[in-house]
Amino acid sequence: MDNNIIITIQQLLIGRNPDFDKAQKIKLVRHKDNRPVNERKILGEVYEGSLYNLYRTELKKFLDYQSEQHISKFGDVEYIVSFIGEEGTESRFIGVFKNNGVVRDFADHQIFNFTEVSGFEVLKERVIIDWGKNAISWHQWFDTNEKAVIRIDRGLTENDVPLFTGYNDVLLNYRQLKSIFDKQIADWKNRLDCCNCIYLIQDKNNGKQYVGSTYGKEGIWGRWREYAETGHGNDVQLMEKLKEDPLYAEKNFQWTILEVLPLQISDAVAIDRELLWKRKFCTHDFGYNTN
C-alpha cells in the first residue's frame, strides 16, 4: 500500500458483510456518464441532467441505469461496489450490490438484477475516494486497485432529508418539507428564514406548475410552513387537488426555488417578480395559478 494513503476503501468495506468478504470477483464501478446528451439513455429513453442529480432525485431511474451493463464486463462478477463521480476524480460511495444475474438480454447489452446488500449503511454516501488518474476506466477489480479514502463527510441526507447545499439545489417532496418543519432542522431553518424567494411547486403527476413568492420578515420559512402544515398553503387549485385526494401533495408535489430575494423586499416588488415568472412558465394558462 502507498505510504501516503491513510486508509483504503477496501479496508473500510471488509468485515461488514460475511458473504461479501468471501466473494472472489468484485468490481469497483464509478458512475459518470460522459456520452453525448442525446446518447444518454436508460431502458431506451434519453434522460436529462447529470447522473448525480438523478441519483439524488430519481433513485429508481438511477438504479435502472446501473442495471444496464455488458455481459462481458459483469457476467461473472459477484458484487459491485458503486460510486458516483464528483469533481475531478473524487467519487462518493453509494453502496454494495450483489449480482443476481441477467434478467433481460439484448444484442449489445443486458439488464442485470443488482440488489443492495446490508452492512455498509454507516459508510453510504459519506465516504469519498480518489478514483485515481485513470478515470476513464470506470470499472476496476476490487482486489487489485486500491483506492484511497480522502474524506468522510456528512453525506447527502440526514433523517431522510437532503442536506442544505445551496438555494439553487433545493428540491423537496412533501414528506421532506414536512420533516424539516416537524423536526425544526436547524440548517434548513437558518437558510429559509433569512431571505425571501420566488418558488415553484411542480405536480409530477400531470406536469402542472404553481409559481409563488414569499415576502415579509419570516422569509421563505414562514410561507413554506403553511405548505408543510396543509400540503396546499391555501392556494385555490392546490386545495382542490387535496379535496379529491388528501394524499395528493405527498404523492405528487415538489418544491424548488427559482430566485432568491432579500428579506426586506417590499410586497410590491416581490409580487412583480412573481408575475414575471408566471409569464415565463405560463402557469396562469397551463398551470395552477389563478391570477
mmCIF file of C-alpha atoms in Angstrom:
data_model
loop_
_atom_site.group_PDB
_atom_site.id
_atom_site.type_symbol
_atom_site.label_atom_id
_atom_site.label_comp_id
_atom_site.label_asym_id
_atom_site.label_seq_id
_atom_site.Cartn_x
_atom_site.Cartn_y
_atom_site.Cartn_z
ATOM 1 C CA MET A 1 0.000 0.000 0.000
ATOM 2 C CA ASP A 2 1.146 3.566 -0.762
ATOM 3 C CA ASN A 3 2.618 5.031 2.447
ATOM 4 C CA ASN A 4 0.770 8.298 1.748
ATOM 5 C CA ILE A 5 -2.595 6.542 1.994
ATOM 6 C CA ILE A 6 -4.112 6.504 5.483
ATOM 7 C CA ILE A 7 -6.889 4.023 4.676
ATOM 8 C CA THR A 8 -8.382 2.498 1.521
ATOM 9 C CA ILE A 9 -11.984 1.766 0.606
ATOM 10 C CA GLN A 10 -11.046 -1.923 0.623
ATOM 11 C CA GLN A 11 -10.045 -1.705 4.285
ATOM 12 C CA LEU A 12 -13.246 0.135 5.182
ATOM 13 C CA LEU A 13 -15.534 -2.390 3.490
ATOM 14 C CA ILE A 14 -14.015 -5.691 4.647
ATOM 15 C CA GLY A 15 -15.575 -7.184 7.785
ATOM 16 C CA ARG A 16 -19.047 -5.676 7.352
ATOM 17 C CA ASN A 17 -20.788 -8.456 5.420
ATOM 18 C CA PRO A 18 -19.552 -12.086 5.576
ATOM 19 C CA ASP A 19 -20.819 -13.064 2.117
ATOM 20 C CA PHE A 20 -19.116 -10.052 0.579
ATOM 21 C CA ASP A 21 -15.890 -10.922 2.407
ATOM 22 C CA LYS A 22 -15.893 -14.427 0.859
ATOM 23 C CA ALA A 23 -16.520 -13.231 -2.694
ATOM 24 C CA GLN A 24 -13.739 -13.719 -5.237
ATOM 25 C CA LYS A 25 -14.905 -11.441 -8.053
ATOM 26 C CA ILE A 26 -15.833 -7.900 -7.023
ATOM 27 C CA LYS A 27 -15.696 -4.789 -9.167
ATOM 28 C CA LEU A 28 -15.468 -1.124 -8.303
ATOM 29 C CA VAL A 29 -17.837 0.893 -10.507
ATOM 30 C CA ARG A 30 -17.738 4.681 -10.952
ATOM 31 C CA HIS A 31 -20.875 6.204 -12.484
ATOM 32 C CA LYS A 32 -20.324 9.368 -14.522
ATOM 33 C CA ASP A 33 -21.959 9.411 -17.928
ATOM 34 C CA ASN A 34 -19.680 11.194 -20.410
ATOM 35 C CA ARG A 35 -21.647 10.267 -23.517
ATOM 36 C CA PRO A 36 -23.207 12.983 -25.719
ATOM 37 C CA VAL A 37 -26.510 14.188 -24.240
ATOM 38 C CA ASN A 38 -28.653 12.581 -26.947
ATOM 39 C CA GLU A 39 -26.997 9.208 -26.307
ATOM 40 C CA ARG A 40 -27.625 9.133 -22.551
ATOM 41 C CA LYS A 41 -30.379 6.596 -22.276
ATOM 42 C CA ILE A 42 -31.987 4.460 -19.587
ATOM 43 C CA LEU A 43 -34.009 1.485 -20.792
ATOM 44 C CA GLY A 44 -34.047 3.048 -24.253
ATOM 45 C CA GLU A 45 -35.191 6.537 -23.197
ATOM 46 C CA VAL A 46 -32.998 9.643 -23.118
ATOM 47 C CA TYR A 47 -32.676 11.113 -19.617
ATOM 48 C CA GLU A 48 -31.985 14.730 -18.684
ATOM 49 C CA GLY A 49 -29.418 16.174 -16.311
ATOM 50 C CA SER A 50 -26.497 14.515 -14.578
ATOM 51 C CA LEU A 51 -26.303 11.070 -13.024
ATOM 52 C CA TYR A 52 -25.507 12.818 -9.743
ATOM 53 C CA ASN A 53 -28.848 14.625 -9.721
ATOM 54 C CA LEU A 54 -30.604 11.531 -11.000
ATOM 55 C CA TYR A 55 -29.276 9.582 -8.017
ATOM 56 C CA ARG A 56 -30.434 12.285 -5.596
ATOM 57 C CA THR A 57 -33.877 12.888 -7.053
ATOM 58 C CA GLU A 58 -34.908 9.778 -9.039
ATOM 59 C CA LEU A 59 -33.207 6.832 -7.384
ATOM 60 C CA LYS A 60 -35.227 4.148 -9.156
ATOM 61 C CA LYS A 61 -34.264 5.537 -12.558
ATOM 62 C CA PHE A 62 -30.628 5.699 -11.471
ATOM 63 C CA LEU A 63 -30.733 2.044 -10.397
ATOM 64 C CA ASP A 64 -32.234 1.192 -13.785
ATOM 65 C CA TYR A 65 -29.226 2.926 -15.336
ATOM 66 C CA GLN A 66 -26.862 0.870 -13.188
ATOM 67 C CA SER A 67 -28.594 -2.367 -14.161
ATOM 68 C CA GLU A 68 -27.762 -1.911 -17.882
ATOM 69 C CA GLN A 69 -24.327 -3.415 -18.471
ATOM 70 C CA HIS A 70 -22.366 -5.581 -20.896
ATOM 71 C CA ILE A 71 -22.195 -9.284 -20.033
ATOM 72 C CA SER A 72 -18.501 -9.311 -20.978
ATOM 73 C CA LYS A 73 -17.763 -6.853 -18.162
ATOM 74 C CA PHE A 74 -20.095 -8.125 -15.432
ATOM 75 C CA GLY A 75 -21.274 -11.624 -16.292
ATOM 76 C CA ASP A 76 -19.100 -13.376 -13.701
ATOM 77 C CA VAL A 77 -18.927 -10.527 -11.154
ATOM 78 C CA GLU A 78 -20.384 -11.418 -7.734
ATOM 79 C CA TYR A 79 -20.648 -7.903 -6.272
ATOM 80 C CA ILE A 80 -20.191 -4.331 -7.433
ATOM 81 C CA VAL A 81 -19.026 -1.524 -5.156
ATOM 82 C CA SER A 82 -20.790 1.506 -6.567
ATOM 83 C CA PHE A 83 -19.693 5.161 -6.658
ATOM 84 C CA ILE A 84 -20.978 8.429 -8.106
ATOM 85 C CA GLY A 85 -18.334 10.559 -9.815
ATOM 86 C CA GLU A 86 -17.982 14.058 -8.362
ATOM 87 C CA GLU A 87 -15.410 16.801 -9.040
ATOM 88 C CA GLY A 88 -12.254 15.653 -10.794
ATOM 89 C CA THR A 89 -11.522 12.082 -9.760
ATOM 90 C CA GLU A 90 -13.428 12.266 -6.472
ATOM 91 C CA SER A 91 -16.041 9.517 -6.135
ATOM 92 C CA ARG A 92 -18.755 9.064 -3.500
ATOM 93 C CA PHE A 93 -19.551 5.559 -2.230
ATOM 94 C CA ILE A 94 -23.252 4.749 -2.672
ATOM 95 C CA GLY A 95 -23.487 1.068 -1.796
ATOM 96 C CA VAL A 96 -22.541 -2.556 -2.390
ATOM 97 C CA PHE A 97 -24.761 -4.527 -4.765
ATOM 98 C CA LYS A 98 -24.998 -8.276 -5.319
ATOM 99 C CA ASN A 99 -25.175 -9.539 -8.894
ATOM 100 C CA ASN A 100 -28.137 -11.916 -9.141
ATOM 101 C CA GLY A 101 -27.646 -12.475 -12.848
ATOM 102 C CA VAL A 102 -29.095 -11.316 -16.159
ATOM 103 C CA VAL A 103 -32.844 -10.790 -16.346
ATOM 104 C CA ARG A 104 -33.095 -9.440 -19.910
ATOM 105 C CA ASP A 105 -30.819 -9.981 -22.897
ATOM 106 C CA PHE A 106 -30.283 -7.554 -25.788
ATOM 107 C CA ALA A 107 -27.945 -7.540 -28.770
ATOM 108 C CA ASP A 108 -25.440 -5.104 -27.269
ATOM 109 C CA HIS A 109 -26.171 -5.157 -23.539
ATOM 110 C CA GLN A 110 -28.008 -6.939 -20.738
ATOM 111 C CA ILE A 111 -30.208 -5.958 -17.811
ATOM 112 C CA PHE A 112 -28.764 -7.288 -14.554
ATOM 113 C CA ASN A 113 -30.542 -7.791 -11.252
ATOM 114 C CA PHE A 114 -28.311 -5.874 -8.839
ATOM 115 C CA THR A 115 -29.630 -5.769 -5.266
ATOM 116 C CA GLU A 116 -28.131 -3.666 -2.495
ATOM 117 C CA VAL A 117 -26.733 -5.610 0.464
ATOM 118 C CA SER A 118 -26.629 -4.622 4.123
ATOM 119 C CA GLY A 119 -23.703 -3.845 6.390
ATOM 120 C CA PHE A 120 -22.445 -0.686 4.723
ATOM 121 C CA GLU A 121 -25.103 1.828 5.777
ATOM 122 C CA VAL A 122 -22.803 3.868 8.029
ATOM 123 C CA LEU A 123 -20.460 4.466 5.074
ATOM 124 C CA LYS A 124 -23.048 5.028 2.361
ATOM 125 C CA GLU A 125 -22.936 8.496 0.740
ATOM 126 C CA ARG A 126 -20.352 9.645 3.292
ATOM 127 C CA VAL A 127 -17.092 8.103 2.079
ATOM 128 C CA ILE A 128 -15.247 9.921 -0.713
ATOM 129 C CA ILE A 129 -12.380 8.184 -2.514
ATOM 130 C CA ASP A 130 -9.863 9.232 -5.132
ATOM 131 C CA TRP A 131 -10.562 7.120 -8.218
ATOM 132 C CA GLY A 132 -7.062 7.857 -9.495
ATOM 133 C CA LYS A 133 -5.595 9.139 -12.741
ATOM 134 C CA ASN A 134 -7.259 6.528 -14.940
ATOM 135 C CA ALA A 135 -10.785 7.931 -14.521
ATOM 136 C CA ILE A 136 -11.801 6.673 -17.965
ATOM 137 C CA SER A 137 -11.540 3.133 -16.567
ATOM 138 C CA TRP A 138 -14.929 3.236 -14.828
ATOM 139 C CA HIS A 139 -14.966 -0.427 -13.720
ATOM 140 C CA GLN A 140 -11.979 -1.994 -11.996
ATOM 141 C CA TRP A 141 -11.274 -5.113 -9.952
ATOM 142 C CA PHE A 142 -11.658 -4.605 -6.213
ATOM 143 C CA ASP A 143 -8.691 -6.707 -5.098
ATOM 144 C CA THR A 144 -6.057 -5.183 -7.400
ATOM 145 C CA ASN A 145 -6.973 -1.482 -7.399
ATOM 146 C CA GLU A 146 -6.543 0.173 -4.009
ATOM 147 C CA LYS A 147 -8.494 3.410 -3.696
ATOM 148 C CA ALA A 148 -7.537 5.992 -1.097
ATOM 149 C CA VAL A 149 -10.240 7.415 1.139
ATOM 150 C CA ILE A 150 -9.757 11.181 1.016
ATOM 151 C CA ARG A 151 -12.552 12.231 3.364
ATOM 152 C CA ILE A 152 -15.674 11.164 5.218
ATOM 153 C CA ASP A 153 -18.353 13.839 5.288
ATOM 154 C CA ARG A 154 -21.970 14.225 6.413
ATOM 155 C CA GLY A 155 -23.353 12.567 3.311
ATOM 156 C CA LEU A 156 -26.232 13.689 1.112
ATOM 157 C CA THR A 157 -29.117 13.304 3.562
ATOM 158 C CA GLU A 158 -29.856 13.254 7.267
ATOM 159 C CA ASN A 159 -33.122 11.862 8.628
ATOM 160 C CA ASP A 160 -34.196 11.256 5.006
ATOM 161 C CA VAL A 161 -33.956 14.988 4.261
ATOM 162 C CA PRO A 162 -31.352 16.355 1.805
ATOM 163 C CA LEU A 163 -28.595 18.393 3.399
ATOM 164 C CA PHE A 164 -28.880 22.059 2.506
ATOM 165 C CA THR A 165 -26.168 22.747 -0.089
ATOM 166 C CA GLY A 166 -27.489 25.915 -1.726
ATOM 167 C CA TYR A 167 -30.691 27.663 -2.780
ATOM 168 C CA ASN A 168 -30.232 26.539 -6.375
ATOM 169 C CA ASP A 169 -30.127 22.907 -5.205
ATOM 170 C CA VAL A 170 -33.400 22.968 -3.267
ATOM 171 C CA LEU A 171 -35.748 20.204 -4.429
ATOM 172 C CA LEU A 172 -38.102 18.844 -1.774
ATOM 173 C CA ASN A 173 -41.051 16.494 -1.839
ATOM 174 C CA TYR A 174 -43.861 16.959 0.670
ATOM 175 C CA ARG A 175 -42.576 14.348 3.093
ATOM 176 C CA GLN A 176 -39.181 16.051 3.213
ATOM 177 C CA LEU A 177 -40.702 19.522 3.527
ATOM 178 C CA LYS A 178 -42.915 18.411 6.412
ATOM 179 C CA SER A 179 -39.991 16.701 8.136
ATOM 180 C CA ILE A 180 -37.920 19.914 8.023
ATOM 181 C CA PHE A 181 -40.657 21.758 9.954
ATOM 182 C CA ASP A 182 -41.661 18.901 12.253
ATOM 183 C CA LYS A 183 -38.042 18.380 13.324
ATOM 184 C CA GLN A 184 -37.078 22.076 13.109
ATOM 185 C CA ILE A 185 -33.906 21.125 11.219
ATOM 186 C CA ALA A 186 -31.512 23.949 12.003
ATOM 187 C CA ASP A 187 -29.562 24.008 8.715
ATOM 188 C CA TRP A 188 -32.762 24.495 6.758
ATOM 189 C CA LYS A 189 -34.359 26.943 9.172
ATOM 190 C CA ASN A 190 -31.271 29.154 9.223
ATOM 191 C CA ARG A 191 -31.291 29.393 5.419
ATOM 192 C CA LEU A 192 -35.011 29.693 4.839
ATOM 193 C CA ASP A 193 -35.760 32.382 7.396
ATOM 194 C CA CYS A 194 -33.004 34.776 6.258
ATOM 195 C CA CYS A 195 -34.344 35.567 2.781
ATOM 196 C CA ASN A 196 -37.393 35.510 0.534
ATOM 197 C CA CYS A 197 -37.828 33.909 -2.868
ATOM 198 C CA ILE A 198 -39.830 33.084 -5.946
ATOM 199 C CA TYR A 199 -40.685 29.392 -5.703
ATOM 200 C CA LEU A 200 -42.185 26.713 -7.902
ATOM 201 C CA ILE A 201 -44.434 23.812 -6.942
ATOM 202 C CA GLN A 202 -44.371 21.032 -9.519
ATOM 203 C CA ASP A 203 -47.103 18.413 -9.860
ATOM 204 C CA LYS A 204 -45.228 15.321 -11.020
ATOM 205 C CA ASN A 205 -48.484 13.579 -11.891
ATOM 206 C CA ASN A 206 -49.615 15.944 -14.649
ATOM 207 C CA GLY A 207 -46.731 18.388 -15.138
ATOM 208 C CA LYS A 208 -48.696 21.437 -13.963
ATOM 209 C CA GLN A 209 -46.848 24.131 -12.022
ATOM 210 C CA TYR A 210 -47.584 26.790 -9.444
ATOM 211 C CA VAL A 211 -45.401 29.894 -9.050
ATOM 212 C CA GLY A 212 -45.468 31.793 -5.764
ATOM 213 C CA SER A 213 -43.482 34.394 -3.870
ATOM 214 C CA THR A 214 -42.580 34.996 -0.253
ATOM 215 C CA TYR A 215 -42.207 38.392 1.412
ATOM 216 C CA GLY A 216 -42.125 39.600 4.982
ATOM 217 C CA LYS A 217 -39.787 39.221 7.914
ATOM 218 C CA GLU A 218 -40.319 35.441 8.312
ATOM 219 C CA GLY A 219 -38.917 34.813 4.847
ATOM 220 C CA ILE A 220 -39.295 31.544 2.987
ATOM 221 C CA TRP A 221 -39.633 29.714 6.282
ATOM 222 C CA GLY A 222 -42.849 31.499 7.201
ATOM 223 C CA ARG A 223 -44.600 30.794 3.914
ATOM 224 C CA TRP A 224 -43.412 27.228 3.451
ATOM 225 C CA ARG A 225 -44.529 26.379 6.972
ATOM 226 C CA GLU A 226 -48.096 26.753 5.667
ATOM 227 C CA TYR A 227 -47.388 24.175 2.954
ATOM 228 C CA ALA A 228 -45.813 21.812 5.479
ATOM 229 C CA GLU A 229 -48.935 22.056 7.651
ATOM 230 C CA THR A 230 -51.539 21.738 4.891
ATOM 231 C CA GLY A 231 -49.919 20.470 1.674
ATOM 232 C CA HIS A 232 -51.666 23.246 -0.269
ATOM 233 C CA GLY A 233 -50.793 26.515 1.514
ATOM 234 C CA ASN A 234 -54.376 27.743 0.891
ATOM 235 C CA ASP A 235 -53.695 28.070 -2.848
ATOM 236 C CA VAL A 236 -57.045 27.525 -4.543
ATOM 237 C CA GLN A 237 -56.276 24.945 -7.205
ATOM 238 C CA LEU A 238 -53.890 23.034 -4.955
ATOM 239 C CA MET A 239 -56.643 22.846 -2.351
ATOM 240 C CA GLU A 240 -58.951 21.322 -4.979
ATOM 241 C CA LYS A 241 -56.438 18.559 -5.678
ATOM 242 C CA LEU A 242 -56.220 17.700 -1.975
ATOM 243 C CA LYS A 243 -60.012 17.675 -1.642
ATOM 244 C CA GLU A 244 -60.078 14.987 -4.313
ATOM 245 C CA ASP A 245 -57.230 13.061 -2.657
ATOM 246 C CA PRO A 246 -55.893 14.074 0.800
ATOM 247 C CA LEU A 247 -52.569 12.345 -0.013
ATOM 248 C CA TYR A 248 -52.120 14.145 -3.323
ATOM 249 C CA ALA A 249 -49.399 16.515 -2.080
ATOM 250 C CA GLU A 250 -47.476 13.648 -0.509
ATOM 251 C CA LYS A 251 -47.621 11.644 -3.714
ATOM 252 C CA ASN A 252 -47.063 14.355 -6.305
ATOM 253 C CA PHE A 253 -45.888 17.824 -5.191
ATOM 254 C CA GLN A 254 -42.308 19.025 -5.033
ATOM 255 C CA TRP A 255 -40.910 22.450 -4.074
ATOM 256 C CA THR A 256 -37.979 24.313 -5.590
ATOM 257 C CA ILE A 257 -36.587 27.873 -5.541
ATOM 258 C CA LEU A 258 -36.440 29.891 -8.759
ATOM 259 C CA GLU A 259 -34.988 33.164 -7.451
ATOM 260 C CA VAL A 260 -33.700 34.344 -4.071
ATOM 261 C CA LEU A 261 -34.999 37.731 -2.866
ATOM 262 C CA PRO A 262 -33.851 39.978 0.025
ATOM 263 C CA LEU A 263 -35.575 39.567 3.370
ATOM 264 C CA GLN A 264 -36.519 43.272 3.351
ATOM 265 C CA ILE A 265 -38.036 43.228 -0.156
ATOM 266 C CA SER A 266 -41.344 45.068 -0.485
ATOM 267 C CA ASP A 267 -44.539 43.173 -1.208
ATOM 268 C CA ALA A 268 -44.978 45.038 -4.492
ATOM 269 C CA VAL A 269 -41.520 44.195 -5.836
ATOM 270 C CA ALA A 270 -41.822 40.520 -4.812
ATOM 271 C CA ILE A 271 -45.224 40.233 -6.499
ATOM 272 C CA ASP A 272 -43.845 41.902 -9.624
ATOM 273 C CA ARG A 273 -41.063 39.300 -9.799
ATOM 274 C CA GLU A 274 -43.656 36.574 -9.215
ATOM 275 C CA LEU A 275 -45.718 37.813 -12.175
ATOM 276 C CA LEU A 276 -42.672 37.696 -14.422
ATOM 277 C CA TRP A 277 -42.006 34.060 -13.520
ATOM 278 C CA LYS A 278 -45.660 33.197 -14.059
ATOM 279 C CA ARG A 279 -45.388 34.603 -17.568
ATOM 280 C CA LYS A 280 -42.177 32.672 -18.178
ATOM 281 C CA PHE A 281 -43.784 29.369 -17.189
ATOM 282 C CA CYS A 282 -47.313 30.183 -18.474
ATOM 283 C CA THR A 283 -48.695 28.959 -15.173
ATOM 284 C CA HIS A 284 -51.832 31.091 -15.430
ATOM 285 C CA ASP A 285 -52.904 29.478 -18.697
ATOM 286 C CA PHE A 286 -51.477 25.994 -18.225
ATOM 287 C CA GLY A 287 -50.694 25.630 -14.536
ATOM 288 C CA TYR A 288 -52.253 26.120 -11.110
ATOM 289 C CA ASN A 289 -52.050 29.911 -10.798
ATOM 290 C CA THR A 290 -55.467 31.603 -10.843
ATOM 291 C CA ASN A 291 -54.243 35.221 -11.035
#
